[in-house]
Coordinates of C-alpha atoms in Angstrom, one line a residue:
M1 CA 73.2 166.5 57.4
P2 CA 73.8 166.0 60.5
H3 CA 76.5 168.3 63.0
A4 CA 79.4 166.7 63.8
S5 CA 80.1 166.3 67.7
P6 CA 82.4 168.5 69.1
S7 CA 85.9 167.2 69.7
L8 CA 85.9 166.0 73.3
L9 CA 89.9 167.4 73.8
T10 CA 90.9 170.4 72.7
A11 CA 93.3 173.3 73.4
T12 CA 93.2 176.7 71.2
D13 CA 96.5 179.0 70.6
L14 CA 98.7 177.8 74.0
T15 CA 101.7 179.0 75.1
K16 CA 103.9 178.2 77.9
S17 CA 107.1 179.5 78.9
Y18 CA 109.4 178.5 81.7
G19 CA 111.4 181.3 82.6
D20 CA 113.0 182.7 79.0
R21 CA 112.4 179.7 77.7
T22 CA 109.0 179.1 75.5
V23 CA 108.4 175.8 75.4
L24 CA 104.5 175.6 73.2
A25 CA 104.1 178.9 70.9
G26 CA 100.2 178.7 69.3
V27 CA 99.6 175.1 69.1
S28 CA 96.1 173.6 68.6
L29 CA 94.2 170.7 68.6
A30 CA 91.3 168.6 68.5
V31 CA 90.8 165.0 69.8
D32 CA 87.7 163.5 68.2
P33 CA 85.6 160.1 69.8
G34 CA 87.3 156.9 68.4
H35 CA 90.3 159.2 67.2
R36 CA 94.2 158.4 68.8
T37 CA 96.7 161.4 68.2
G38 CA 100.3 161.0 68.8
L39 CA 102.7 163.5 69.3
V40 CA 105.7 163.4 68.2
G41 CA 109.0 165.7 68.0
E42 CA 112.8 166.7 69.5
N43 CA 113.5 165.7 72.4
G44 CA 112.3 169.2 74.3
V45 CA 109.9 170.5 71.6
G46 CA 107.0 170.7 74.9
K47 CA 105.5 167.2 74.2
S48 CA 104.8 166.7 77.6
T49 CA 104.5 169.9 79.3
L50 CA 101.4 169.5 76.8
L51 CA 99.6 166.6 77.8
R52 CA 100.0 168.3 81.0
L53 CA 98.8 171.6 80.1
L54 CA 95.5 169.9 78.7
A55 CA 95.8 166.9 82.0
G56 CA 95.4 171.0 84.0
I57 CA 98.4 169.9 86.3
E58 CA 99.5 173.8 84.8
D59 CA 98.4 176.6 83.2
P60 CA 99.4 177.8 79.7
D61 CA 100.1 181.8 79.7
S62 CA 97.9 182.0 77.2
G63 CA 95.5 179.7 75.0
S64 CA 93.4 177.5 76.1
V65 CA 91.4 174.4 76.2
T66 CA 88.2 172.2 76.5
R67 CA 88.5 168.8 78.3
P68 CA 85.2 166.1 80.1
A69 CA 84.8 165.6 82.9
D70 CA 86.2 162.0 83.0
L71 CA 89.2 162.9 81.6
G72 CA 92.1 160.1 82.9
Y73 CA 95.9 160.8 83.0
L74 CA 98.6 158.2 83.8
H75 CA 101.2 160.1 85.9
Q76 CA 104.1 159.6 86.6
E77 CA 103.6 158.8 89.9
L78 CA 100.9 156.9 91.3
P79 CA 98.2 159.0 92.8
Y80 CA 97.4 156.2 95.8
G81 CA 99.2 156.4 99.2
P82 CA 101.4 154.0 100.4
T83 CA 98.9 151.5 102.3
T84 CA 97.7 150.9 99.1
T85 CA 96.3 148.1 98.1
V86 CA 96.3 146.8 94.4
G87 CA 93.2 146.3 95.5
Q88 CA 92.1 149.0 96.0
V89 CA 92.9 150.9 93.1
V90 CA 91.7 148.4 91.8
E91 CA 87.8 149.2 93.2
D92 CA 89.3 153.6 93.2
A93 CA 89.3 152.9 88.7
L94 CA 85.8 150.7 89.3
A95 CA 83.9 153.5 91.2
G96 CA 82.6 154.9 88.3
V97 CA 81.2 151.7 87.6
R98 CA 79.6 150.4 90.9
E99 CA 78.5 153.9 91.5
I100 CA 76.2 153.5 87.2
E101 CA 75.4 149.6 89.2
R102 CA 73.8 151.0 92.6
A103 CA 72.3 154.0 90.4
L104 CA 70.6 150.8 88.1
E105 CA 69.5 148.8 91.3
D106 CA 67.8 152.5 92.4
A107 CA 66.0 153.3 89.1
G108 CA 64.7 149.0 89.2
A109 CA 63.3 148.9 93.2
A110 CA 61.6 152.6 92.4
L111 CA 59.7 150.8 89.6
A112 CA 59.1 147.8 91.1
S113 CA 58.1 149.2 94.5
S114 CA 56.2 151.9 92.6
S115 CA 53.8 148.8 90.7
E116 CA 52.7 147.5 93.6
P117 CA 48.9 147.5 94.9
G118 CA 47.2 150.1 96.3
R119 CA 50.6 152.8 95.0
G120 CA 49.1 156.2 92.9
T121 CA 50.1 154.7 89.1
T122 CA 48.3 157.2 87.7
R123 CA 49.2 161.0 89.6
P124 CA 50.5 163.4 87.5
G125 CA 55.0 163.1 86.7
P126 CA 56.4 165.8 86.6
D127 CA 55.5 166.4 83.2
E128 CA 52.1 167.0 82.3
G129 CA 50.3 164.3 81.3
S130 CA 52.8 161.6 82.7
T131 CA 51.5 158.5 85.6
E132 CA 55.0 158.1 88.3
V133 CA 55.2 154.7 86.7
D134 CA 56.3 157.0 83.0
T135 CA 58.9 159.0 85.3
L136 CA 59.9 156.0 86.8
T137 CA 60.2 153.6 83.4
A138 CA 62.3 156.3 82.3
A139 CA 64.4 156.9 84.2
Y140 CA 65.4 153.3 84.5
D141 CA 65.4 152.9 80.6
L142 CA 68.1 155.6 81.1
A143 CA 69.9 154.2 83.8
L144 CA 70.3 151.1 82.1
A145 CA 71.2 152.4 79.1
R146 CA 73.8 154.0 81.0
A147 CA 75.2 150.2 82.7
E148 CA 75.5 148.9 78.6
Q149 CA 77.4 151.9 77.7
S150 CA 79.7 151.4 80.5
D151 CA 79.6 147.8 80.3
V152 CA 78.9 147.4 84.0
W153 CA 78.3 143.5 84.4
G154 CA 81.6 143.0 82.5
A155 CA 83.5 145.8 84.8
D156 CA 85.3 142.9 86.9
A157 CA 86.2 140.3 83.7
R158 CA 87.6 143.6 82.2
A159 CA 89.7 144.8 85.4
S160 CA 91.0 140.8 85.4
R161 CA 91.6 141.0 81.2
A162 CA 94.1 144.8 82.5
L163 CA 95.6 143.0 84.8
A164 CA 96.1 140.1 83.3
G165 CA 96.8 141.5 79.5
L166 CA 100.2 143.9 81.6
G167 CA 101.3 141.3 83.6
L168 CA 100.7 142.5 87.1
D169 CA 97.4 138.9 87.8
V170 CA 100.8 137.3 89.4
I171 CA 100.3 140.2 91.7
H172 CA 98.3 139.4 95.6
R173 CA 95.0 142.3 95.4
G174 CA 96.2 142.5 98.9
R175 CA 99.9 143.5 98.7
L176 CA 100.8 146.9 99.0
V177 CA 101.7 150.0 96.6
A178 CA 105.0 150.8 98.1
R179 CA 105.8 146.9 97.8
L180 CA 105.7 147.3 94.0
S181 CA 108.3 148.1 91.2
G182 CA 109.0 151.2 90.1
G183 CA 108.1 149.5 86.7
Q184 CA 104.7 147.6 88.5
R185 CA 103.0 150.6 89.5
T186 CA 103.3 153.1 86.2
R187 CA 101.4 149.8 85.2
L188 CA 99.3 149.0 87.8
G189 CA 98.2 153.2 86.8
L190 CA 97.7 152.1 83.2
A191 CA 95.2 149.0 84.3
A192 CA 93.1 151.4 86.2
L193 CA 93.7 153.6 84.1
L194 CA 91.6 150.2 80.9
I195 CA 89.2 149.6 83.4
R196 CA 87.8 153.0 83.8
Q197 CA 87.9 153.9 79.9
P198 CA 88.2 157.5 80.6
G199 CA 85.5 160.0 77.3
A200 CA 89.7 161.0 77.5
L201 CA 92.7 159.4 78.2
L202 CA 97.0 161.1 78.2
L203 CA 99.3 159.0 78.2
D204 CA 103.5 159.5 78.1
E205 CA 105.3 156.9 76.9
P206 CA 103.1 154.7 78.2
T207 CA 105.0 151.7 76.9
N208 CA 107.6 151.7 79.6
H209 CA 108.5 149.7 81.7
L210 CA 106.7 147.1 79.4
D211 CA 107.8 143.9 77.4
D212 CA 106.3 143.2 73.7
E213 CA 103.2 141.1 75.1
A214 CA 102.2 143.8 77.7
A215 CA 102.7 146.8 74.5
E216 CA 100.9 145.2 72.6
F217 CA 98.0 144.5 74.6
L218 CA 97.9 148.2 75.8
A219 CA 97.3 148.2 72.2
T220 CA 94.3 146.8 71.7
A221 CA 93.1 147.4 74.6
L222 CA 93.5 151.5 73.7
R223 CA 92.0 150.6 70.1
A224 CA 88.8 149.4 71.1
L225 CA 88.3 152.5 73.2
P226 CA 85.3 154.1 72.4
G227 CA 86.9 158.0 73.4
A228 CA 89.6 160.2 72.8
V229 CA 93.1 159.6 73.3
L230 CA 96.0 161.9 72.9
L231 CA 100.0 159.7 73.6
A232 CA 103.3 160.4 73.2
S233 CA 106.2 158.0 72.8
H234 CA 109.4 156.4 71.3
D235 CA 107.8 152.9 70.7
R236 CA 107.4 153.3 66.2
V237 CA 105.1 150.1 66.7
F238 CA 103.3 151.4 68.4
L239 CA 102.3 154.4 67.2
D240 CA 102.3 152.9 64.4
E241 CA 99.5 150.1 65.6
V242 CA 97.4 152.2 67.8
C243 CA 97.1 156.2 65.9
T244 CA 94.7 157.9 64.0
E245 CA 96.5 160.3 62.9
I246 CA 100.3 162.8 64.4
L247 CA 101.1 165.8 65.1
D248 CA 104.5 166.7 64.5
L249 CA 105.8 169.2 67.5
D250 CA 108.4 170.5 65.2
P251 CA 106.7 172.6 62.3
S252 CA 107.7 171.4 58.9
Q253 CA 109.5 173.5 56.0
E254 CA 105.8 174.6 54.6
A255 CA 105.0 175.3 58.4
S256 CA 106.8 177.0 59.1
S257 CA 107.0 179.8 55.8
A258 CA 103.6 179.9 56.1
G259 CA 104.3 180.5 59.3
R260 CA 102.5 178.6 61.5
T261 CA 104.6 176.9 65.4
G262 CA 101.8 175.1 66.3
G263 CA 102.8 171.8 65.0
T264 CA 101.3 169.6 62.0
L265 CA 99.1 167.3 62.0
Y266 CA 99.4 163.9 59.8
A267 CA 97.1 161.7 58.6
G268 CA 97.4 157.8 59.9
S269 CA 99.2 155.6 61.1
Y270 CA 103.0 156.2 61.5
R271 CA 104.3 154.9 58.5
D272 CA 102.1 157.0 56.8
Y273 CA 103.6 160.5 58.7
L274 CA 106.9 158.9 57.7
R275 CA 106.2 159.4 54.0
A276 CA 104.2 162.6 54.9
K277 CA 108.0 163.7 55.6
R278 CA 109.6 162.1 53.0
V279 CA 108.1 163.8 50.2
E280 CA 107.9 166.5 52.4
R281 CA 111.1 166.3 52.1
A282 CA 111.4 166.0 48.3
R283 CA 109.6 169.4 48.0
W284 CA 111.8 170.9 50.4
E285 CA 114.6 170.2 48.7
Q286 CA 113.5 169.8 45.0
Q287 CA 112.1 174.1 45.9
F288 CA 115.2 175.0 47.2
A289 CA 117.4 173.9 44.5
A290 CA 114.4 175.8 42.7
E291 CA 115.2 179.6 43.8
Q292 CA 119.5 179.1 43.9
D293 CA 118.9 177.6 40.3
E294 CA 116.5 181.3 40.2
L295 CA 119.1 183.8 42.4
K296 CA 122.2 182.1 40.4
A297 CA 120.3 183.9 37.2
L298 CA 118.8 186.9 38.4
R299 CA 122.2 187.9 39.5
R300 CA 123.5 187.4 36.0
S301 CA 120.5 189.2 34.3
V302 CA 121.5 192.6 37.1
A303 CA 125.0 192.5 36.5
T304 CA 125.9 192.2 32.3
T305 CA 122.3 191.0 30.7
A306 CA 119.5 193.4 31.2
R307 CA 122.9 196.4 30.4
N308 CA 123.4 194.3 27.2
V309 CA 119.9 195.2 25.7
S310 CA 121.6 197.8 22.7
H311 CA 124.2 197.8 23.5
D312 CA 126.6 200.8 21.3
R313 CA 124.1 200.0 18.6
D314 CA 125.4 201.7 15.8
R315 CA 123.0 204.1 14.9
G316 CA 123.0 204.5 10.6
N317 CA 121.0 206.1 8.9
Q318 CA 118.6 207.8 11.7
S319 CA 118.4 211.3 12.4
K320 CA 120.5 212.1 16.0
L321 CA 116.7 213.6 18.0
L322 CA 115.0 210.1 16.8
Y323 CA 117.8 208.2 17.8
D324 CA 118.3 208.9 20.8
A325 CA 114.7 209.2 21.4
K326 CA 115.6 205.8 20.9
G327 CA 117.6 205.5 23.2
E328 CA 115.9 206.6 26.1
R329 CA 113.0 204.6 25.4
V330 CA 116.3 201.7 25.2
Q331 CA 118.0 202.9 29.1
S332 CA 114.4 203.6 30.0
Q333 CA 113.5 200.1 28.9
V334 CA 116.9 198.9 30.3
S335 CA 116.9 200.4 33.7
R336 CA 112.4 199.0 34.4
R337 CA 114.2 195.2 33.9
V338 CA 117.2 195.6 36.0
R339 CA 115.0 197.8 38.6
N340 CA 112.2 194.1 38.4
A341 CA 115.4 191.9 38.5
Q342 CA 117.0 193.2 41.8
Q343 CA 113.3 193.3 43.1
R344 CA 112.9 189.6 42.2
L345 CA 116.9 189.6 43.8
D346 CA 115.9 191.2 46.7
T347 CA 112.7 189.8 47.9
L348 CA 113.7 186.3 47.1
L349 CA 117.2 186.9 48.9
A350 CA 115.2 187.9 52.5
E351 CA 112.2 184.4 52.2
Q352 CA 114.3 181.9 50.4
V353 CA 114.1 179.2 52.6
R354 CA 116.6 177.4 54.0
K355 CA 118.9 175.4 53.2
P356 CA 117.4 171.1 53.8
P357 CA 120.1 170.0 57.2
E358 CA 122.1 167.4 55.8
P359 CA 120.7 163.7 56.5
L360 CA 123.4 162.4 58.8
R361 CA 126.0 160.0 57.4
F362 CA 129.1 158.7 59.1
S363 CA 132.9 158.6 57.9
P364 CA 134.3 156.0 56.0
P365 CA 136.3 153.4 58.5
H366 CA 139.4 153.9 60.2
L367 CA 141.1 151.1 57.5
V368 CA 139.2 152.2 54.6
R369 CA 140.8 156.0 55.4
E370 CA 144.1 154.2 55.4
R371 CA 143.9 152.2 52.3
A372 CA 142.5 155.5 50.3
T373 CA 145.7 157.0 51.3
S374 CA 147.9 154.8 50.9
S375 CA 150.3 154.4 48.6
S376 CA 150.9 150.7 49.6
P377 CA 149.0 147.7 48.6
G378 CA 150.2 145.7 51.4
R379 CA 148.6 148.7 53.9
S380 CA 145.7 147.3 55.2
G381 CA 143.8 146.0 59.0
G382 CA 143.2 142.5 56.7
R383 CA 146.3 142.0 57.4
R384 CA 146.1 139.2 60.8
G385 CA 147.7 137.7 63.4
S386 CA 149.1 134.2 65.2
Q387 CA 146.5 134.3 67.0
G388 CA 143.5 134.6 64.6
A389 CA 144.7 132.3 62.1
S390 CA 145.3 129.4 64.5
N391 CA 141.8 130.0 66.0
G392 CA 140.0 129.9 63.2
T393 CA 139.2 134.3 62.9
D394 CA 140.5 134.8 59.8
G395 CA 138.5 136.9 57.4
L396 CA 137.3 138.8 60.8
A397 CA 137.8 142.1 62.1
L398 CA 136.3 141.2 65.4
W399 CA 135.1 138.0 67.2
A400 CA 134.2 136.3 70.9
R401 CA 134.4 132.5 71.7
D402 CA 132.6 130.5 74.9
V403 CA 132.5 133.6 76.9
V404 CA 132.1 134.0 80.5
V405 CA 131.6 137.3 82.2
Q406 CA 131.3 136.4 86.2
G407 CA 129.5 138.8 88.1
G408 CA 126.4 141.3 88.6
A409 CA 124.7 142.3 86.0
T410 CA 125.0 145.1 83.9
E411 CA 121.6 145.4 82.8
P412 CA 117.9 145.5 85.0
G413 CA 116.5 142.8 86.5
A414 CA 120.2 140.8 85.9
A415 CA 121.8 141.6 89.0
T416 CA 120.9 137.5 90.0
P417 CA 123.8 135.8 93.1
G418 CA 125.6 133.6 92.3
R419 CA 124.6 133.9 88.1
P420 CA 127.3 135.2 85.8
R421 CA 126.5 138.5 84.2
L422 CA 126.9 136.0 80.4
D423 CA 127.8 133.2 79.5
L424 CA 127.7 132.5 75.7
R425 CA 127.8 128.8 75.3
A426 CA 124.9 128.4 78.6
A427 CA 122.7 131.5 76.1
G428 CA 123.2 129.1 73.2
V429 CA 125.6 131.9 71.1
P430 CA 129.1 130.3 71.8
S431 CA 130.5 132.5 69.4
I432 CA 129.9 135.8 68.0
D433 CA 132.0 136.3 64.5
V434 CA 131.5 140.2 63.1
A435 CA 133.3 140.1 59.3
P436 CA 134.3 143.6 58.4
G437 CA 131.0 145.6 56.8
A438 CA 128.7 142.5 58.9
K439 CA 125.4 144.1 59.8
L440 CA 124.7 142.5 63.5
L441 CA 121.7 143.2 65.7
V442 CA 121.3 141.2 69.2
T443 CA 118.4 140.7 70.9
G444 CA 117.3 139.0 74.2
A445 CA 115.6 139.5 78.1
N446 CA 116.8 141.6 80.7
G447 CA 119.4 140.0 82.2
S448 CA 120.2 137.4 79.3
G449 CA 124.2 139.8 79.5
K450 CA 123.6 141.6 75.9
S451 CA 125.8 145.6 76.9
T452 CA 128.0 143.7 79.2
L453 CA 128.7 141.5 75.4
L454 CA 129.2 144.9 73.6
H455 CA 131.5 145.9 76.7
V456 CA 133.6 143.2 76.6
L457 CA 134.1 142.8 72.5
A458 CA 134.9 147.7 72.9
G459 CA 138.0 145.6 75.5
D460 CA 136.4 146.4 78.8
I461 CA 136.0 144.5 80.1
V462 CA 138.0 140.8 80.6
P463 CA 136.4 137.7 80.3
A464 CA 136.9 135.1 83.0
S465 CA 137.4 132.7 80.7
G466 CA 136.4 132.1 76.9
S467 CA 138.6 134.6 74.4
V468 CA 137.9 138.0 72.5
G469 CA 140.7 139.1 69.6
R470 CA 139.8 141.9 67.4
A471 CA 141.9 142.0 63.3
R472 CA 145.4 144.4 63.3
G473 CA 145.2 148.3 63.2
V474 CA 140.8 147.1 63.6
E475 CA 139.7 150.4 65.9
V476 CA 136.3 150.1 68.2
A477 CA 134.0 152.4 70.0
L478 CA 130.9 151.4 71.7
L479 CA 128.2 154.0 72.8
E480 CA 126.6 152.6 76.2
Q481 CA 123.9 152.4 76.9
D482 CA 124.1 155.0 79.6
V483 CA 126.4 158.7 79.4
R484 CA 128.4 159.3 81.6
L485 CA 128.8 162.8 81.4
H486 CA 126.0 164.2 84.3
D487 CA 129.5 165.2 86.5
D488 CA 131.3 166.4 83.1
D489 CA 132.3 170.3 83.1
R490 CA 134.2 170.0 79.4
T491 CA 131.7 171.3 76.8
P492 CA 131.0 169.2 73.5
R493 CA 133.7 171.3 71.5
D494 CA 136.0 169.5 73.9
L495 CA 134.9 167.0 73.9
L496 CA 134.3 167.0 70.1
A497 CA 138.1 168.7 69.7
L498 CA 139.9 165.6 71.4
I499 CA 138.6 163.5 68.5
T500 CA 139.6 165.6 66.5
G501 CA 143.9 165.9 67.5
Q502 CA 143.1 169.5 67.9
D503 CA 143.8 171.5 70.8
P504 CA 140.7 172.2 73.3
A505 CA 142.1 175.7 74.9
D506 CA 142.0 177.1 71.6
R507 CA 138.7 176.6 71.3
P508 CA 139.4 175.2 67.6
L509 CA 136.6 174.7 65.0
V510 CA 134.2 171.7 65.1
N511 CA 132.0 170.0 63.2
A512 CA 129.0 168.5 65.1
H513 CA 127.6 166.6 62.2
G514 CA 124.2 168.4 62.7
L515 CA 123.7 166.0 66.1
V516 CA 125.3 168.8 68.7
A517 CA 122.9 172.2 68.7
P518 CA 125.9 175.1 68.2
R519 CA 124.4 177.6 71.1
D520 CA 125.2 174.2 73.9
L521 CA 128.7 173.2 72.1
D522 CA 130.3 175.9 74.6
R523 CA 128.0 175.1 77.2
P524 CA 129.1 172.1 80.3
L525 CA 127.9 168.7 79.9
A526 CA 126.4 169.0 82.6
E527 CA 124.0 171.0 82.3
L528 CA 122.6 168.9 79.3
S529 CA 119.6 166.5 78.6
V530 CA 120.5 163.3 78.7
G531 CA 118.8 163.3 75.2
Q532 CA 121.7 165.7 74.2
R533 CA 125.1 164.3 76.2
R534 CA 123.5 161.3 74.1
R535 CA 123.6 163.2 70.8
V536 CA 127.4 164.8 72.0
V537 CA 128.8 160.7 72.4
L538 CA 127.5 160.1 68.7
A539 CA 129.1 162.6 67.0
M540 CA 132.4 162.0 68.7
L541 CA 131.4 159.0 66.9
V542 CA 130.2 160.3 64.2
T543 CA 133.7 161.9 63.5
Q544 CA 136.0 158.9 64.9
A545 CA 134.3 156.3 62.4
P546 CA 136.1 153.7 63.4
D547 CA 136.1 150.9 62.3
V548 CA 133.8 149.0 64.2
L549 CA 130.5 150.4 65.7
L550 CA 129.1 148.9 69.2
L551 CA 126.0 150.1 69.8
D552 CA 123.5 149.3 72.9
E553 CA 120.5 150.6 72.4
P554 CA 121.2 154.0 70.2
T555 CA 117.7 155.1 69.6
N556 CA 117.0 155.9 73.3
H557 CA 116.7 159.0 74.4
I558 CA 116.8 160.5 70.9
S559 CA 114.1 161.7 68.9
L560 CA 112.1 159.8 66.5
A561 CA 113.3 162.0 63.7
L562 CA 117.3 160.9 64.8
A563 CA 116.2 157.8 66.1
E564 CA 115.8 157.0 61.2
E565 CA 118.2 158.9 60.7
L566 CA 121.1 157.5 62.5
M567 CA 119.9 153.4 61.7
A568 CA 119.7 155.0 57.8
A569 CA 123.5 155.7 57.7
V570 CA 123.9 152.5 59.2
E571 CA 122.3 150.6 57.6
T572 CA 123.9 151.9 54.2
W573 CA 128.1 152.6 56.4
P574 CA 130.3 150.3 55.3
G575 CA 131.9 149.9 58.7
A576 CA 130.6 146.5 60.5
V577 CA 127.9 147.2 63.4
V578 CA 127.0 145.4 66.7
V579 CA 123.5 146.7 67.9
A580 CA 121.6 145.8 71.8
S581 CA 118.3 146.8 71.4
H582 CA 114.9 146.8 72.3
D583 CA 113.6 148.9 69.8
R584 CA 110.9 146.7 68.3
W585 CA 110.6 149.1 65.4
L586 CA 114.3 148.8 65.1
R587 CA 113.8 144.3 65.5
R588 CA 111.3 144.5 62.7
T589 CA 112.7 147.1 59.8
W590 CA 117.0 144.8 60.6
K591 CA 118.0 144.1 57.4
G592 CA 121.3 142.4 59.1
D593 CA 121.7 139.5 61.2
V594 CA 120.5 139.2 64.3
V595 CA 121.9 137.0 67.3
H596 CA 119.6 136.2 70.5
L597 CA 121.3 135.4 73.3
G598 CA 119.0 133.2 75.0

């Protein structure tokens, strides 16, 4: 049986801490040539840290890394000076190929020169019995093989394809890197790596700043690479299209029970990973239920069952000695059974699996709760005012007609002088109707006005023209794309208490719905990460449970697991939801109505 080739990229028992916080503990992995491993896990679990350790940018506290000499790593900032041109970045990426090409030319020239008349073609070479021509021929063959493997003759075409696929072909090769936007610099760094084709490639959120076409091009290019690829991404479509396995740095219940803390590897695509996680969850729930049933039986056995054996049995005609002897055996049997049951009970109490966390669920909307608690059938948020009746909005919870919002844009890339932030009729959608319980997805390019539309529906922005309305009694809540709590000294407990009408000064008990870790409930919001603050706002929305949820890029800055839970909760929630998103996975799996702002 042939020996398998060694992995190009390996890590063994990596541990890394920052101060008193351990980020990685005992992480091991091996990525073989042609394999593409996706890193997933909760925000802050150490995905970016692991990539930096593998790249050699940081050193682990313990453990070891094996990496190829031609490792490629997508830096957050291009490792080039501000006076470097785009063309120079491309040529630097081609430097290895150019060197191989020169080596082939030199080998060919040396072989041709040795064959000229009058040269000592029979002089022994390095290997006894070989001629100089034999040696030079072998050197040329080796150089030719390297050139063919590196696709020397297709390198320039590969560079052009990479630049075009990532939307950089319109940029002149003479433009300075300093004059590129942040997104363009990231794409240029990606193009340079694709041109280089290193033996192993490390990518941290590579689809940031990429549109759908560029992301699909990158996925195709990575699938064609012969080397090893390790990537961290929140783009679930990208993970599904690219990865041959998924490394989840959040230990599974089974892994934790077995004492494994370094994450779990799942073979296959992202869809395969989701299926495996569902099976794992079901197994966890079954084990928990079985253990709880056993605990109840053991407690009952210790308390009553074992002691009921021969309880107050009549002696009958037996002699006292025989009766006492049998009694002692019975009591011994009872004691042993009680002792065994108690030992099993103690062991199970110490080792039982923890209860699976409840999946994220929204409470019933405001008007649903009101109807459920009202004894009067007339009390309903479904009643409409005169505006609704006169504008054909009867039966709707929320609506917008011919809305135009002037001024600068709120979305990246949308700030065009003199251009409205939102013009529904120009966007091809003159009216937006949201019925109770409706599920509506708003799509469109950057600058099309998606965020502005949600702010208009929320009542935060008054349009210059057109009309906006909501049914009487309807409560609306908005999850903004940018959560502005970075300088807030209040705590998550404070905000959740305000939602429930409690006095934050009393430090009340609040329900964070599993979205905020208990250790973070009393930390100032200013100390939390962007993802943690977004979780706090989500917890507020879940607690508030309005009649209409407006979600602007709801899967930004949250883990993939929470994104899956959130959208599953939205799908089954009885209230109305309007979502604006660029998330390709969300768009492809959406089951409600879709409105596209052209």
